[in-house]
Coordinates of C-alpha atoms in Angstrom, one line a residue:
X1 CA 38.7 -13.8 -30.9
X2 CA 41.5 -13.1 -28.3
X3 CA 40.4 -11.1 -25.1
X4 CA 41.8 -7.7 -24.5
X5 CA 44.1 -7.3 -21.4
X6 CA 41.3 -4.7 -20.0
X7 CA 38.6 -7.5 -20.4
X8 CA 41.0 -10.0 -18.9
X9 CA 41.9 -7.8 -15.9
X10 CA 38.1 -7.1 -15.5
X11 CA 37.4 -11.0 -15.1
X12 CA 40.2 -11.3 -12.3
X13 CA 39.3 -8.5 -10.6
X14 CA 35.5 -9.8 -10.4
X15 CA 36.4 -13.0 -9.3
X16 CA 38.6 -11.4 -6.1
X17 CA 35.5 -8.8 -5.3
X18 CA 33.0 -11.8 -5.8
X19 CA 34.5 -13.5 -3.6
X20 CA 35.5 -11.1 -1.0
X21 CA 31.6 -10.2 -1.0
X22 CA 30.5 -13.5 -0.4
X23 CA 33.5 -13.8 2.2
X24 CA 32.1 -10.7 4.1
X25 CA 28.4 -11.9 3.7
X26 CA 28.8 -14.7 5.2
X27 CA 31.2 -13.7 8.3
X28 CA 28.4 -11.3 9.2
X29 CA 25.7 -14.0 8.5
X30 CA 25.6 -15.5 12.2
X31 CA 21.9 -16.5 13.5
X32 CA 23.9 -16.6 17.0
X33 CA 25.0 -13.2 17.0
X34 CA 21.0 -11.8 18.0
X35 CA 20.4 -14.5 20.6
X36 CA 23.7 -15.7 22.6
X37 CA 23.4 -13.8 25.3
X38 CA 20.4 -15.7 25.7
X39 CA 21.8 -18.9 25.5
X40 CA 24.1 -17.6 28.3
X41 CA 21.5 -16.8 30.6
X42 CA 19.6 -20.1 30.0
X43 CA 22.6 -22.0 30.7
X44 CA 22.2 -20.3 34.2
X45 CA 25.4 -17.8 34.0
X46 CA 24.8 -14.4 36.1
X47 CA 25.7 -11.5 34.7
X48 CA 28.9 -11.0 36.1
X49 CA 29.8 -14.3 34.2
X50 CA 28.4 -13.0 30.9
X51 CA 30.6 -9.7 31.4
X52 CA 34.1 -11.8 31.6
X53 CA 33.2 -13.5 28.5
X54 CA 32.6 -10.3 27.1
X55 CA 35.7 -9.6 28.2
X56 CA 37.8 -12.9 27.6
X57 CA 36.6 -12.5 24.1
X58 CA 37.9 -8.2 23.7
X59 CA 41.3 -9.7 25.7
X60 CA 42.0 -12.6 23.4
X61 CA 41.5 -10.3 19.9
X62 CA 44.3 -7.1 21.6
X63 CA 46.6 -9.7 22.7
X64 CA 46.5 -11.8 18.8
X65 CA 45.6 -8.7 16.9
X66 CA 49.3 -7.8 16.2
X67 CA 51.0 -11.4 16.4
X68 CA 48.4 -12.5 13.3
X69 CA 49.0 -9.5 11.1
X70 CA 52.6 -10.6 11.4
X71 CA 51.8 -14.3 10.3
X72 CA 49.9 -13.2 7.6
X73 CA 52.9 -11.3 6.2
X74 CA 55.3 -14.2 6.8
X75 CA 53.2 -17.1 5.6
X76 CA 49.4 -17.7 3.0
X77 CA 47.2 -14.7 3.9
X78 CA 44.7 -17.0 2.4
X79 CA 45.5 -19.7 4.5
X80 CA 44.4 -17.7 7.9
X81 CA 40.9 -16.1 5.8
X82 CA 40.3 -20.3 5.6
X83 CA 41.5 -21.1 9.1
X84 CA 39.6 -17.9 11.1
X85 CA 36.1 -19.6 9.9
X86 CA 37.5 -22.6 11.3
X87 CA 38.1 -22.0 14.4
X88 CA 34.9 -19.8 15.2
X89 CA 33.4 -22.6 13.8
X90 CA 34.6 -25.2 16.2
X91 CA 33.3 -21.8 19.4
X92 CA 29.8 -21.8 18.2
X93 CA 30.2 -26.2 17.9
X94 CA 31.3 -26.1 21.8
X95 CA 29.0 -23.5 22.9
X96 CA 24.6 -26.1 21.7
X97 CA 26.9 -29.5 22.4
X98 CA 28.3 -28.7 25.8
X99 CA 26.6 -25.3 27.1
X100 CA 28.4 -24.5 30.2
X101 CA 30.7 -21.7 31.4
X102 CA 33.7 -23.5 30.5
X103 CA 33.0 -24.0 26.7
X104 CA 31.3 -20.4 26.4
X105 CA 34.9 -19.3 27.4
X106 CA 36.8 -21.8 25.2
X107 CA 34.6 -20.4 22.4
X108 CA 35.1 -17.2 23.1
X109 CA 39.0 -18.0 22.5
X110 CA 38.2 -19.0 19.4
X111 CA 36.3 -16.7 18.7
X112 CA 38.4 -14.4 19.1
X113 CA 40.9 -15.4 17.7
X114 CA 39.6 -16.8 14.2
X115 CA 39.0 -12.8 14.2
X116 CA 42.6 -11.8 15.0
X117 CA 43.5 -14.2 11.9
X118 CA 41.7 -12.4 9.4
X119 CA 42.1 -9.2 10.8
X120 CA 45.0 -7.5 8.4
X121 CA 45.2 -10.9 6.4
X122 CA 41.5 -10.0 3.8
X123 CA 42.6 -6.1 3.8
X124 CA 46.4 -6.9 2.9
X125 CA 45.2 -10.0 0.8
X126 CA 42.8 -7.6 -1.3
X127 CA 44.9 -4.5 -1.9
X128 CA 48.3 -6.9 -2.9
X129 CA 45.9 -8.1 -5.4
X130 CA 43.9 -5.3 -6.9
X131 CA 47.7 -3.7 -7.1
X132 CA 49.1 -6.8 -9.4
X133 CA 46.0 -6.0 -11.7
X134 CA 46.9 -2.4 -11.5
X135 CA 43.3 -1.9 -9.9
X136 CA 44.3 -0.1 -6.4
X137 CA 42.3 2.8 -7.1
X138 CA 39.4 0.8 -6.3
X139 CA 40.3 -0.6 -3.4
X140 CA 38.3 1.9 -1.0
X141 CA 34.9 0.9 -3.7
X142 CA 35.7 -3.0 -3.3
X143 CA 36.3 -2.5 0.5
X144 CA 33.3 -0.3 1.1
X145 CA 31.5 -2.5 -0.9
X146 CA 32.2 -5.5 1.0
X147 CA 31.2 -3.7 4.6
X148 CA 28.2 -3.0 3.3
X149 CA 27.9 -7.0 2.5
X150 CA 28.7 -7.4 6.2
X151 CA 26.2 -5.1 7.2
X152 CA 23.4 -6.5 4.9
X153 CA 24.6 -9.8 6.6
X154 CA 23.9 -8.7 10.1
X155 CA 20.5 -7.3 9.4
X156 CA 19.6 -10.9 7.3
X157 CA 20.2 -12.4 10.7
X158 CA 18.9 -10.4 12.7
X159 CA 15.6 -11.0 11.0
X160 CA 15.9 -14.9 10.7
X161 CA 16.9 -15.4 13.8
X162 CA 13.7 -15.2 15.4
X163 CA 12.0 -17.4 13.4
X164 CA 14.4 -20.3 13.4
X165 CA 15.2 -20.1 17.3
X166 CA 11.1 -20.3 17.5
X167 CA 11.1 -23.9 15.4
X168 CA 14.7 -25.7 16.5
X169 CA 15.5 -23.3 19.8
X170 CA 19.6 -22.4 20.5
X171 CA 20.3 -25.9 18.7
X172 CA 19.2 -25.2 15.2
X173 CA 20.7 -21.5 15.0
X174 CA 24.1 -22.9 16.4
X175 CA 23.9 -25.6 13.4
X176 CA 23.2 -22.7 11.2
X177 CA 26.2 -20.6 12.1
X178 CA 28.3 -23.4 12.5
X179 CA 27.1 -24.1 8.8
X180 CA 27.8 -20.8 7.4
X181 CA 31.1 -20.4 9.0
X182 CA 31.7 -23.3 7.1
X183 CA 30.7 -22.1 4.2
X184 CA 32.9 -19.2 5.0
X185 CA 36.1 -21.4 4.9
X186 CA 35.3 -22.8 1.6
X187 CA 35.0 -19.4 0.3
X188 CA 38.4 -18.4 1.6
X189 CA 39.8 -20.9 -1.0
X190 CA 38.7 -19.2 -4.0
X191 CA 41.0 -15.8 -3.0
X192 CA 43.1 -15.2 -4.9
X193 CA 46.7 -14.9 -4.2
X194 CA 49.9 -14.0 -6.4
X195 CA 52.7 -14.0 -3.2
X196 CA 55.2 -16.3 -1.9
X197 CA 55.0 -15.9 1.6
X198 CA 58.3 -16.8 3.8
X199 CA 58.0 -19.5 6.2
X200 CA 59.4 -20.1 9.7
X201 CA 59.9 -18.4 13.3
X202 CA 62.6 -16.2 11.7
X203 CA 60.9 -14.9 9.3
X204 CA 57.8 -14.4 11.3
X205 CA 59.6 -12.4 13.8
X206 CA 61.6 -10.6 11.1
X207 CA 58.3 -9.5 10.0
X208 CA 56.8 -8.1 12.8
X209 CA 60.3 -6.2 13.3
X210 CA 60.0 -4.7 9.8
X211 CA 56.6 -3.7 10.2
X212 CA 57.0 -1.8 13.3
X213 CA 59.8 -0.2 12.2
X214 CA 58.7 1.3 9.2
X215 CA 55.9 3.0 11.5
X216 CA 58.4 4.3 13.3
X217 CA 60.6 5.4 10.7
X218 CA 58.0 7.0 8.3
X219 CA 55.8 10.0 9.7
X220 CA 53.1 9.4 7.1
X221 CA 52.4 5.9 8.0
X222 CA 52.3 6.7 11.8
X223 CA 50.1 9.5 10.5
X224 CA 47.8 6.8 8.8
X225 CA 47.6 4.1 11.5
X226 CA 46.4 6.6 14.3
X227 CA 43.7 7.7 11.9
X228 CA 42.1 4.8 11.3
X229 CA 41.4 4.0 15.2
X230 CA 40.3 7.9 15.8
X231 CA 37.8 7.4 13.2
X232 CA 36.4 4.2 13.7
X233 CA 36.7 3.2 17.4
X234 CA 34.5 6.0 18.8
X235 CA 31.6 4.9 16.3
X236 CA 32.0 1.7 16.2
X237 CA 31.7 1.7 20.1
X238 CA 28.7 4.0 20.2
X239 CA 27.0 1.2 17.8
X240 CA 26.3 -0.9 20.6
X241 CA 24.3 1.5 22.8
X242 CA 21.9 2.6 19.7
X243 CA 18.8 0.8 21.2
X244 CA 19.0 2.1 24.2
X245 CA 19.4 5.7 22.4
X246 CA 16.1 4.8 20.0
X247 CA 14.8 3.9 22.9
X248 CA 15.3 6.9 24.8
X249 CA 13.3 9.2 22.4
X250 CA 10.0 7.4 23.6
X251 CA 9.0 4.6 21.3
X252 CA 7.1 1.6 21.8
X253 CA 10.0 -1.2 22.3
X254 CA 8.4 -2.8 19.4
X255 CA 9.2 0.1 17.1
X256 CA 13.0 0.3 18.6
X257 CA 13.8 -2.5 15.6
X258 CA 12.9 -0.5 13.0
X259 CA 14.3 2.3 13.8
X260 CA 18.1 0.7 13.9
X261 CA 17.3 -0.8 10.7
X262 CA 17.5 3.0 10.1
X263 CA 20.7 3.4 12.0
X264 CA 22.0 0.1 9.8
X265 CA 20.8 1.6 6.2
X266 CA 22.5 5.6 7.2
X267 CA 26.0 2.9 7.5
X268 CA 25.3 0.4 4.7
X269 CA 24.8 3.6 2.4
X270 CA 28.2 5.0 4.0
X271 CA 30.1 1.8 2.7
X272 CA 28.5 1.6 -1.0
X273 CA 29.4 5.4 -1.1
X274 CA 32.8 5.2 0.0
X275 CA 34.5 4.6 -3.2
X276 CA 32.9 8.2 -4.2
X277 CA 35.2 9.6 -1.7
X278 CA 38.3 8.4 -2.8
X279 CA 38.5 11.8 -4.5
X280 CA 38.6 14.2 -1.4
X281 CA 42.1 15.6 -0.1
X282 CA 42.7 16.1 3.4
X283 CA 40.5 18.7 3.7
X284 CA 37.5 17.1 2.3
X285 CA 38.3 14.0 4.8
X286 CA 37.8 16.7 7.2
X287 CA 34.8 18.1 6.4
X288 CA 33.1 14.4 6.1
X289 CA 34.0 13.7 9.9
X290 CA 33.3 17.6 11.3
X291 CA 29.4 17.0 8.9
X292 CA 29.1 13.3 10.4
X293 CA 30.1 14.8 14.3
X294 CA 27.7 17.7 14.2
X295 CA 25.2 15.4 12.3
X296 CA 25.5 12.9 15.8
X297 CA 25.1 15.7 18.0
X298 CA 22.2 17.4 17.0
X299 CA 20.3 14.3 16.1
X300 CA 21.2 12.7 19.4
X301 CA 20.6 15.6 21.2
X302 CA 17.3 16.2 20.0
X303 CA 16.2 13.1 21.7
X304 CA 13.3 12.6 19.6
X305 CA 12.5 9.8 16.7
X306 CA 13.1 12.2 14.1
X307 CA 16.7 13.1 15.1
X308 CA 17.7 9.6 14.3
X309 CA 18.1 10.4 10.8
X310 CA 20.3 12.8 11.2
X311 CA 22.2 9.9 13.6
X312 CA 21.7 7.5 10.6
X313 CA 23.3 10.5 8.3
X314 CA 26.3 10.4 11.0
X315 CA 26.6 6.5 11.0
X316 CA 26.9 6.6 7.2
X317 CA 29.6 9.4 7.1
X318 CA 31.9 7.3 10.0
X319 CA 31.2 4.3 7.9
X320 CA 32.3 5.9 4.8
X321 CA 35.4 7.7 6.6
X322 CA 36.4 4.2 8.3
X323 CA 36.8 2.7 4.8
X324 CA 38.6 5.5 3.5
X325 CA 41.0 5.9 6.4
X326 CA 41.9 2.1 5.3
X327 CA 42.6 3.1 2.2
X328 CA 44.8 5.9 3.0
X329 CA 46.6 3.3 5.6
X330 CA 47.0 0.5 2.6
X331 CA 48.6 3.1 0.0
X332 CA 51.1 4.5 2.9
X333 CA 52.6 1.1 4.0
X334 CA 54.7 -1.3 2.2
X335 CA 53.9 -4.5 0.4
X336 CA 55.7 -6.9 3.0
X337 CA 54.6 -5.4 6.2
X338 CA 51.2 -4.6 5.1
X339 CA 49.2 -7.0 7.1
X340 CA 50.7 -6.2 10.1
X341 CA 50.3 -2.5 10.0
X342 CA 47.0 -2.8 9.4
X343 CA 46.7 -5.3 12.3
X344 CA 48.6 -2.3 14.3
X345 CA 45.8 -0.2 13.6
X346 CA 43.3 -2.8 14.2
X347 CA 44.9 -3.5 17.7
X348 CA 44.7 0.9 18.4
X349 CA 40.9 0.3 17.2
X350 CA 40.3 -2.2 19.8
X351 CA 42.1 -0.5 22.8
X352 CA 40.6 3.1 21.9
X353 CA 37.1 1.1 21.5
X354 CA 37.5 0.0 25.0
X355 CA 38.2 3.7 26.7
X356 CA 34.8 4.4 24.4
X357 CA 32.9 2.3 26.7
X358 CA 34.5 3.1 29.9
X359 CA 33.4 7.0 29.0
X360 CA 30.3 6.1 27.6
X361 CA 29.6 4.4 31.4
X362 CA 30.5 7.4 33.6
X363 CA 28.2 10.0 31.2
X364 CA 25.8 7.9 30.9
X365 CA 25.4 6.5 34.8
X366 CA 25.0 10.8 35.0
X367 CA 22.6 11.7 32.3
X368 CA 20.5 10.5 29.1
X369 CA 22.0 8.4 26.6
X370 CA 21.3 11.1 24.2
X371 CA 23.9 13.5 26.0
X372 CA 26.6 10.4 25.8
X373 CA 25.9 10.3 22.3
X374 CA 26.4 14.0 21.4
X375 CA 29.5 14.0 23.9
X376 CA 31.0 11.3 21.7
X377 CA 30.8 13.7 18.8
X378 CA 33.4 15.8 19.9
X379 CA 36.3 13.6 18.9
X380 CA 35.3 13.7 15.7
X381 CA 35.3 17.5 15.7
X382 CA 38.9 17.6 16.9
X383 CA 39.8 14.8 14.4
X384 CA 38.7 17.1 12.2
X385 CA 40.7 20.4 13.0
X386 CA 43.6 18.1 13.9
X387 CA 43.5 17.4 9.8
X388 CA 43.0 20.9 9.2
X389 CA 46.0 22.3 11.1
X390 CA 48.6 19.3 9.8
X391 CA 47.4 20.2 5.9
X392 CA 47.9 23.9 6.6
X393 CA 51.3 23.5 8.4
X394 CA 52.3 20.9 5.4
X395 CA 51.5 23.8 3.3
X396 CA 53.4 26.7 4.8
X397 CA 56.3 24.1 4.9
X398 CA 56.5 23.9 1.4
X399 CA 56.2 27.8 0.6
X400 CA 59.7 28.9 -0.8

């Protein structure tokens, strides 16, 4: 019996998202991620060494964000999801062989920028895909499928990595993520890719030139790339101040991690349910981030345990709007350039993400955390009308 063309498109298609989920499963899966800080301060660094690595790390992913998104365009965008692994790989090596300020900062490089590499290279790499198996409808249900992978990752190490730093200490979780980054390379192999990348400096820079310029020269692209950081930097940024906002409402510190496990389900939920909002317009975009923003603030504001649902409910709307906002990017932008758009918008994410935290210092130095939070839930509100007004000006423009 010969297999239909629909039963053959299905098999390719469930090899790329089978492998993209175990690709985003195990980027996530990093026993180090819970206890480096640790390792930091064991190795004797004060805090104000800890903060510039923090900060070595942020610097090295802005200045290679844009330059990789590029690359991917101009050579294998499989080749840089293989060599990313690598190279963090080699970080977490340096930091349980030769603990010292020097190789935490050499791994932070690499860190850093095995991120940048497949930054723009797995969301280009997907949607180029799906599109040959005329399947780009479901890229924001693959893609919100695959954060949620990522998310289930983090929470699987979060919860393993107190047991195994008990019986082999900051040795035997650097093995294990060195392992699983590992493990992540090999994975990269089995993408998929139908391309034939251009090779050499020219071409590189060619790319990056094309790239920009159809930003510039298209209104709905530049549109699409300032969405994506307004929606996800504010968020995503607010994400690492959640225990000390569970916290805040008065629990036991032994309660605080269950509570974010709450925080983590409200977003997992957001990226399994994205797909499902692949059918709102504009407007119904619009209403998702104005529900998620008032959802924030009066469930921050409330300062009390029970208002963190409603901050889970917000952390699953932003999840679900940052997938979607990808989406809407990837259909905008053309096939060459598309990795480096989407880098573009990665590298807006990363500076807006960085003003997040310098706001989130000064309200927070002044008041609760609670009243940072709910603050924070303004831009999302503006985002919001912003959307409102453009569709509604769109429209009178097209009135005879």
């Amino acid at each position: 019996m010969t297999p239909t063309p629909t039963r053959v498109t299905d098999v390719r298609v469930r090899r790329l998202t089978t492998t993209l989920y175990g690709y985003a499963f195990l980027e996530d899966f990093i026993l180090l991620y819970p206890v480096y800080a640790l390792l930091f301060s064991d190795t004797g660094l004060s805090v104000g060494q800890i903060s510039s690595l923090f900060a070595l790390w942020s610097v090295t992913g802005v200045l290679l964000e844009v330059p990789s998104g590029a690359w991917a365009d101009a050579v294998s965008r499989r080749l840089l999801l293989w060599l990313g692994p690598l190279l963090t790989a080699a970080g977490f090596a340096l930091w349980v062989l030769v603990p010292s300020y020097g190789a935490f900062a050499l791994g932070f490089v690499l860190w850093g920028a095995g991120g940048a590499l497949g930054s723009g290279a797995l969301e280009a790499l997907v949607h180029d895909e799906l599109e040959r198996l005329d399947a780009a409808g479901r890229y924001a249900r693959v893609m919100g499928r695959a954060r949620a992978a990522g998310l289930v990752a983090v929470m699987a190490a979060m919860g393993l990595a107190g047991p195994v730093f008990a019986r082999g200490g900051h040795t035997a979780v650097g093995a294990a993520s060195v392992a699983v980054c590992l493990l992540a390379a090999a994975t990269a192999l089995r993408f998929p890719e139908h391309r034939s990348p251009k090779t050499g400096h020219e071409s590189w820079t060619a790319t990056l030139r094309a790239g920009l310029a159809e930003a510039r020269a298209d209104r709905s692209v530049r549109g699409a790339l300032l969405l994506v950081p307004a929606v996800s930097a504010v968020w995503g940024a607010l994400d690492e101040y959640t225990p000390l906002l569970v916290r805040g409402t008065g629990v036991a510190d032994g309660t605080v991690p269950w509570l974010l496990l709450l925080v983590w389900a409200g977003a997992t939920a957001g990226s399994l349910l994205a797909g499902e909002g692949e059918r709102l317009g504009t407007t119904g975009f619009a209403a998702l981030l104005a529900g998620a923003g008032l959802a924030l603030a009066v469930g921050a504001a409330g300062g009390s345990p029970w208002g963190l649902g409603l901050v889970a409910l917000a952390f699953g709307g932003f999840q679900a709007a940052t997938v979607l906002a990808d989406a809407r990017l990837q259909r905008r932008i053309g096939d060459t350039g598309r990795a480096t758009l989407t880098s573009v918008a990665g590298l807006g994410t990363e500076l807006a993400t960085v003003a997040v935290y310098g706001g989130y210092a000064l309200i927070a130095s002044g008041g609760a955390h609670s009243t940072a939070f709910a603050v924070f839930a303004v831009p999302y509100l503006a985002t919001a009308v912003l959307l409102l007004v453009r569709t509604g000006t769109g429209a009178a423009r097209t009135r005879p």
